[in-house]
PDB file of C-alpha atoms and ligand atoms in Angstrom:
ATOM      1  CA  MET J   1     -33.469 109.647  -5.772  1.00 96.00           C
ATOM      2  CA  LYS J   2     -36.473 108.597  -7.794  1.00 97.00           C
ATOM      3  CA  LEU J   3     -36.752 110.508 -11.064  1.00 98.00           C
ATOM      4  CA  PRO J   4     -39.864 111.153 -13.167  1.00 97.00           C
ATOM      5  CA  ILE J   5     -40.142 109.108 -16.351  1.00 98.00           C
ATOM      6  CA  TYR J   6     -40.409 110.925 -19.657  1.00 98.00           C
ATOM      7  CA  ILE J   7     -43.194 109.478 -21.747  1.00 97.00           C
ATOM      8  CA  TYR J   8     -44.263 109.239 -25.384  1.00 97.00           C
ATOM      9  CA  GLY J   9     -44.550 112.672 -26.938  1.00 96.00           C
ATOM     10  CA  HIS J  10     -41.671 114.222 -25.011  1.00 97.00           C
ATOM     11  CA  PRO J  11     -38.906 115.327 -27.387  1.00 97.00           C
ATOM     12  CA  VAL J  12     -36.103 113.893 -25.230  1.00 97.00           C
ATOM     13  CA  LEU J  13     -37.133 110.399 -26.389  1.00 98.00           C
ATOM     14  CA  ARG J  14     -36.438 111.530 -29.966  1.00 97.00           C
ATOM     15  CA  THR J  15     -33.142 113.301 -29.261  1.00 97.00           C
ATOM     16  CA  PRO J  16     -29.755 111.837 -30.282  1.00 97.00           C
ATOM     17  CA  THR J  17     -27.675 110.618 -27.322  1.00 98.00           C
ATOM     18  CA  GLU J  18     -24.055 111.403 -26.506  1.00 98.00           C
ATOM     19  CA  LEU J  19     -21.329 108.933 -25.608  1.00 98.00           C
ATOM     20  CA  VAL J  20     -20.678 108.639 -21.875  1.00 98.00           C
ATOM     21  CA  THR J  21     -17.113 109.332 -20.692  1.00 97.00           C
ATOM     22  CA  PRO J  22     -15.479 109.059 -17.241  1.00 96.00           C
ATOM     23  CA  ASP J  23     -15.860 112.861 -17.148  1.00 96.00           C
ATOM     24  CA  THR J  24     -19.623 112.811 -17.704  1.00 97.00           C
ATOM     25  CA  PRO J  25     -20.879 114.929 -14.777  1.00 96.00           C
ATOM     26  CA  GLY J  26     -22.853 113.108 -12.084  1.00 97.00           C
ATOM     27  CA  LEU J  27     -22.572 109.704 -13.754  1.00 98.00           C
ATOM     28  CA  ALA J  28     -22.487 107.543 -10.600  1.00 98.00           C
ATOM     29  CA  GLU J  29     -25.450 109.408  -9.145  1.00 98.00           C
ATOM     30  CA  LEU J  30     -27.383 109.129 -12.408  1.00 98.00           C
ATOM     31  CA  ILE J  31     -26.852 105.350 -12.486  1.00 98.00           C
ATOM     32  CA  GLU J  32     -28.101 105.039  -8.884  1.00 98.00           C
ATOM     33  CA  ASN J  33     -31.113 107.227  -9.645  1.00 98.00           C
ATOM     34  CA  MET J  34     -31.965 105.202 -12.756  1.00 98.00           C
ATOM     35  CA  LYS J  35     -31.870 101.980 -10.709  1.00 98.00           C
ATOM     36  CA  GLU J  36     -34.102 103.436  -8.009  1.00 98.00           C
ATOM     37  CA  THR J  37     -36.533 104.819 -10.589  1.00 98.00           C
ATOM     38  CA  MET J  38     -36.726 101.536 -12.487  1.00 98.00           C
ATOM     39  CA  TYR J  39     -37.309  99.382  -9.404  1.00 98.00           C
ATOM     40  CA  ALA J  40     -39.961 101.781  -8.073  1.00 97.00           C
ATOM     41  CA  SER J  41     -41.886 101.525 -11.339  1.00 97.00           C
ATOM     42  CA  ASP J  42     -41.473  97.720 -11.659  1.00 96.00           C
ATOM     43  CA  GLY J  43     -39.394  97.954 -14.829  1.00 97.00           C
ATOM     44  CA  ILE J  44     -36.739  95.482 -15.989  1.00 98.00           C
ATOM     45  CA  GLY J  45     -34.779  97.998 -18.036  1.00 98.00           C
ATOM     46  CA  ILE J  46     -34.355 101.744 -18.266  1.00 98.00           C
ATOM     47  CA  ALA J  47     -32.405 104.001 -20.603  1.00 99.00           C
ATOM     48  CA  ALA J  48     -31.086 107.481 -19.790  1.00 98.00           C
ATOM     49  CA  PRO J  49     -33.420 109.307 -22.245  1.00 98.00           C
ATOM     50  CA  GLN J  50     -36.351 107.933 -20.209  1.00 98.00           C
ATOM     51  CA  VAL J  51     -35.191 110.065 -17.287  1.00 98.00           C
ATOM     52  CA  GLY J  52     -34.520 113.036 -19.531  1.00 98.00           C
ATOM     53  CA  LYS J  53     -30.778 112.526 -20.131  1.00 98.00           C
ATOM     54  CA  SER J  54     -29.474 112.234 -23.698  1.00 98.00           C
ATOM     55  CA  LEU J  55     -26.695 109.801 -22.823  1.00 98.00           C
ATOM     56  CA  ARG J  56     -25.777 106.285 -23.978  1.00 98.00           C
ATOM     57  CA  LEU J  57     -26.534 104.643 -20.673  1.00 98.00           C
ATOM     58  CA  VAL J  58     -28.841 101.737 -19.814  1.00 98.00           C
ATOM     59  CA  TYR J  59     -29.606  99.726 -16.697  1.00 98.00           C
ATOM     60  CA  ILE J  60     -31.133  96.244 -16.919  1.00 98.00           C
ATOM     61  CA  ASP J  61     -32.183  93.836 -14.167  1.00 98.00           C
ATOM     62  CA  VAL J  62     -34.119  90.807 -15.338  1.00 98.00           C
ATOM     63  CA  ASP J  63     -33.593  88.762 -12.161  1.00 97.00           C
ATOM     64  CA  VAL J  64     -37.311  89.055 -11.334  1.00 97.00           C
ATOM     65  CA  LEU J  65     -38.084  86.864 -14.383  1.00 96.00           C
ATOM     66  CA  GLY J  66     -35.798  84.103 -13.094  1.00 96.00           C
ATOM     67  CA  ASP J  67     -38.627  81.821 -11.954  1.00 95.00           C
ATOM     68  CA  ASP J  68     -39.891  81.477 -15.524  1.00 94.00           C
ATOM     69  CA  MET J  69     -36.514  81.839 -17.231  1.00 95.00           C
ATOM     70  CA  PRO J  70     -33.751  80.525 -14.948  1.00 96.00           C
ATOM     71  CA  GLU J  71     -31.003  81.845 -17.253  1.00 95.00           C
ATOM     72  CA  LEU J  72     -32.072  85.375 -16.262  1.00 97.00           C
ATOM     73  CA  ARG J  73     -31.450  84.846 -12.559  1.00 97.00           C
ATOM     74  CA  GLY J  74     -28.979  87.415 -11.241  1.00 97.00           C
ATOM     75  CA  ARG J  75     -28.632  89.224 -14.578  1.00 97.00           C
ATOM     76  CA  ARG J  76     -28.055  92.895 -13.807  1.00 98.00           C
ATOM     77  CA  MET J  77     -26.126  95.114 -16.194  1.00 98.00           C
ATOM     78  CA  VAL J  78     -25.053  98.724 -16.417  1.00 98.00           C
ATOM     79  CA  LEU J  79     -24.470  99.328 -20.124  1.00 98.00           C
ATOM     80  CA  ILE J  80     -22.307 102.327 -20.963  1.00 98.00           C
ATOM     81  CA  ASN J  81     -22.049 103.073 -24.701  1.00 98.00           C
ATOM     82  CA  PRO J  82     -23.462  99.664 -25.705  1.00 98.00           C
ATOM     83  CA  GLU J  83     -23.075  98.479 -29.288  1.00 98.00           C
ATOM     84  CA  ILE J  84     -25.173  95.698 -30.750  1.00 98.00           C
ATOM     85  CA  THR J  85     -24.084  93.648 -33.730  1.00 97.00           C
ATOM     86  CA  VAL J  86     -26.556  91.311 -35.389  1.00 95.00           C
ATOM     87  CA  ASP J  87     -26.470  88.829 -38.180  1.00 87.00           C
ATOM     88  CA  GLU J  88     -29.291  90.273 -40.279  1.00 86.00           C
ATOM     89  CA  SER J  89     -30.033  86.872 -41.786  1.00 87.00           C
ATOM     90  CA  ALA J  90     -30.481  85.251 -38.353  1.00 85.00           C
ATOM     91  CA  PRO J  91     -33.962  84.404 -37.062  1.00 90.00           C
ATOM     92  CA  THR J  92     -36.252  86.900 -35.366  1.00 95.00           C
ATOM     93  CA  VAL J  93     -38.890  86.186 -32.741  1.00 96.00           C
ATOM     94  CA  SER J  94     -42.071  88.086 -31.987  1.00 97.00           C
ATOM     95  CA  ARG J  95     -43.060  88.638 -28.374  1.00 97.00           C
ATOM     96  CA  GLU J  96     -45.047  91.152 -26.376  1.00 97.00           C
ATOM     97  CA  GLU J  97     -43.248  94.208 -25.019  1.00 98.00           C
ATOM     98  CA  GLY J  98     -44.126  97.203 -22.921  1.00 98.00           C
ATOM     99  CA  CYS J  99     -42.204 100.312 -21.933  1.00 98.00           C
ATOM    100  CA  LEU J 100     -42.205 102.649 -18.936  1.00 98.00           C
ATOM    101  CA  SER J 101     -42.319 105.527 -21.450  1.00 98.00           C
ATOM    102  CA  VAL J 102     -45.420 104.146 -23.192  1.00 98.00           C
ATOM    103  CA  PRO J 103     -47.620 103.270 -20.197  1.00 97.00           C
ATOM    104  CA  GLY J 104     -50.597 100.967 -20.680  1.00 95.00           C
ATOM    105  CA  ILE J 105     -49.589  99.637 -24.095  1.00 97.00           C
ATOM    106  CA  HIS J 106     -48.273  96.129 -24.758  1.00 97.00           C
ATOM    107  CA  GLU J 107     -47.680  94.895 -28.291  1.00 97.00           C
ATOM    108  CA  PRO J 108     -45.776  92.110 -30.019  1.00 97.00           C
ATOM    109  CA  VAL J 109     -42.419  93.188 -31.443  1.00 98.00           C
ATOM    110  CA  SER J 110     -40.163  91.205 -33.730  1.00 97.00           C
ATOM    111  CA  ARG J 111     -36.541  91.108 -32.478  1.00 97.00           C
ATOM    112  CA  HIS J 112     -33.351  89.242 -33.258  1.00 97.00           C
ATOM    113  CA  GLU J 113     -33.112  86.062 -31.194  1.00 96.00           C
ATOM    114  CA  LYS J 114     -29.314  86.398 -30.878  1.00 96.00           C
ATOM    115  CA  ILE J 115     -27.131  89.475 -30.692  1.00 97.00           C
ATOM    116  CA  HIS J 116     -23.529  90.324 -29.976  1.00 98.00           C
ATOM    117  CA  LEU J 117     -23.144  93.046 -27.374  1.00 98.00           C
ATOM    118  CA  HIS J 118     -20.108  95.184 -26.647  1.00 98.00           C
ATOM    119  CA  TRP J 119     -20.325  97.521 -23.657  1.00 98.00           C
ATOM    120  CA  THR J 120     -18.485  99.215 -20.835  1.00 98.00           C
ATOM    121  CA  ASP J 121     -19.599  98.775 -17.233  1.00 98.00           C
ATOM    122  CA  GLU J 122     -19.574 101.333 -14.411  1.00 97.00           C
ATOM    123  CA  GLN J 123     -16.039 100.218 -13.403  1.00 97.00           C
ATOM    124  CA  TRP J 124     -14.940 101.048 -16.995  1.00 98.00           C
ATOM    125  CA  GLN J 125     -14.357  97.401 -17.799  1.00 98.00           C
ATOM    126  CA  GLU J 126     -15.161  96.454 -21.387  1.00 98.00           C
ATOM    127  CA  HIS J 127     -17.287  93.412 -22.147  1.00 98.00           C
ATOM    128  CA  ASP J 128     -18.154  91.340 -25.181  1.00 98.00           C
ATOM    129  CA  GLU J 129     -20.898  88.746 -25.011  1.00 98.00           C
ATOM    130  CA  ASP J 130     -23.175  86.763 -27.278  1.00 97.00           C
ATOM    131  CA  ILE J 131     -26.645  87.150 -25.812  1.00 97.00           C
ATOM    132  CA  GLU J 132     -29.796  85.329 -26.801  1.00 95.00           C
ATOM    133  CA  GLY J 133     -33.429  84.862 -25.844  1.00 96.00           C
ATOM    134  CA  TYR J 134     -35.326  87.224 -23.597  1.00 97.00           C
ATOM    135  CA  LEU J 135     -32.258  89.138 -22.418  1.00 98.00           C
ATOM    136  CA  ALA J 136     -31.353  89.838 -26.062  1.00 97.00           C
ATOM    137  CA  ARG J 137     -34.855  91.299 -26.472  1.00 98.00           C
ATOM    138  CA  VAL J 138     -34.503  93.552 -23.423  1.00 98.00           C
ATOM    139  CA  VAL J 139     -31.075  94.743 -24.571  1.00 98.00           C
ATOM    140  CA  GLN J 140     -32.432  95.538 -28.053  1.00 98.00           C
ATOM    141  CA  HIS J 141     -35.414  97.410 -26.587  1.00 98.00           C
ATOM    142  CA  GLU J 142     -33.248  99.502 -24.231  1.00 98.00           C
ATOM    143  CA  CYS J 143     -30.561 100.219 -26.840  1.00 98.00           C
ATOM    144  CA  ASP J 144     -33.316 101.409 -29.212  1.00 98.00           C
ATOM    145  CA  HIS J 145     -33.996 104.175 -26.669  1.00 98.00           C
ATOM    146  CA  LEU J 146     -30.420 105.419 -27.256  1.00 98.00           C
ATOM    147  CA  PHE J 147     -31.213 105.837 -30.943  1.00 98.00           C
ATOM    148  CA  GLU J 148     -34.523 107.702 -30.708  1.00 98.00           C
ATOM    149  CA  THR J 149     -36.579 104.553 -31.220  1.00 98.00           C
ATOM    150  CA  LEU J 150     -39.546 103.237 -29.217  1.00 98.00           C
ATOM    151  CA  PHE J 151     -40.997  99.727 -29.447  1.00 98.00           C
ATOM    152  CA  ILE J 152     -44.187 101.151 -30.946  1.00 98.00           C
ATOM    153  CA  ASP J 153     -42.086 102.229 -33.957  1.00 98.00           C
ATOM    154  CA  ARG J 154     -41.456  98.543 -34.638  1.00 97.00           C
ATOM    155  CA  ILE J 155     -44.997  97.164 -34.533  1.00 96.00           C
ATOM    156  CA  SER J 156     -47.070  96.351 -37.582  1.00 94.00           C
ATOM    157  CA  PRO J 157     -49.072  99.140 -39.281  1.00 95.00           C
ATOM    158  CA  ILE J 158     -52.302  97.364 -38.331  1.00 95.00           C
ATOM    159  CA  ARG J 159     -51.358  97.150 -34.652  1.00 95.00           C
ATOM    160  CA  LYS J 160     -50.215 100.776 -34.754  1.00 95.00           C
ATOM    161  CA  GLN J 161     -53.615 101.766 -36.104  1.00 96.00           C
ATOM    162  CA  LEU J 162     -55.284  99.916 -33.226  1.00 96.00           C
ATOM    163  CA  ILE J 163     -53.376 101.875 -30.576  1.00 97.00           C
ATOM    164  CA  ARG J 164     -53.646 105.216 -32.369  1.00 97.00           C
ATOM    165  CA  SER J 165     -56.313 106.629 -30.048  1.00 96.00           C
ATOM    166  CA  LYS J 166     -54.403 105.555 -26.929  1.00 96.00           C
ATOM    167  CA  LEU J 167     -51.291 107.317 -28.217  1.00 97.00           C
ATOM    168  CA  ALA J 168     -53.306 110.419 -29.089  1.00 96.00           C
ATOM    169  CA  ALA J 169     -54.740 110.437 -25.558  1.00 95.00           C
ATOM    170  CA  MET J 170     -51.217 110.164 -24.140  1.00 95.00           C
ATOM    171  CA  LEU J 171     -50.177 113.246 -26.102  1.00 94.00           C
ATOM    172  CA  LYS J 172     -53.064 115.087 -24.470  1.00 93.00           C
ATOM    173  CA  GLY J 173     -51.874 114.033 -21.027  1.00 90.00           C
ATOM    174  CA  LYS J 174     -54.585 111.429 -20.534  1.00 91.00           C
ATOM    175  CA  VAL J 175     -52.516 108.675 -19.024  1.00 91.00           C
ATOM    176  CA  SER J 176     -52.650 106.851 -15.740  1.00 88.00           C
ATOM    177  CA  CYS J 177     -49.742 105.046 -14.173  1.00 91.00           C
ATOM    178  CA  ASN J 178     -48.369 104.610 -10.688  1.00 93.00           C
ATOM    179  CA  TYR J 179     -45.136 106.548 -11.184  1.00 96.00           C
ATOM    180  CA  ARG J 180     -44.281 110.194 -11.770  1.00 96.00           C
ATOM    181  CA  ILE J 181     -44.160 111.146 -15.451  1.00 96.00           C
ATOM    182  CA  VAL J 182     -43.169 114.038 -17.687  1.00 95.00           C
ATOM    183  CA  GLY J 183     -45.278 114.243 -20.823  1.00 92.00           C
ATOM    184  CA  LYS J 184     -45.298 116.278 -23.980  1.00 86.00           C
ATOM    185  CA  ASN J 185     -46.432 119.344 -22.083  1.00 73.00           C
ATOM    186  CA  LYS J 186     -43.820 118.880 -19.318  1.00 66.00           C
ATOM    187  CA  ARG J 187     -46.288 118.326 -16.525  1.00 50.00           C
TER     188      ARG J 187
HETATM  189 NI1   NI P   1     -38.651 101.201 -23.066  1.00 52.84          NI
END
């Protein structure tokens, strides 16, 4: 089932998330619904808070970018309770990002080029992987959602100033996108 996407201004995006356990009610259904919602809105990643659930759960599918970045072909991941470790002294790269929860805004964000990711998949298998490049960016963006952070929190003060009126309009419900949304006023 397609779910509405909670957008900038809604408190659920700023709410701490809980660890997922095998007893988390409706987990399999939630994962399926997140996939369906993400594909229907042409996203490449989605985190549970974006569908109104304060859980440490992410789905990523970057296969669609495989023509430009062959290493992304076939990369689909359910991340349960993901944990990122970074070498803070390692290089960062700036590249444009967008977010289903911040429709119509794209801004460059500086991210670590390489990360180490530990996660559990939907079969409860644990994984450890060094991830770099664009996938590392997507993972960092989605995991930020689990810790009350949006990409617009990470842009420069000047860029933030430039999008201020767009964000203010979003808070007033003036936003157009081709998927169902829940805004600040729970429309
Ligand atoms: Ni996002």
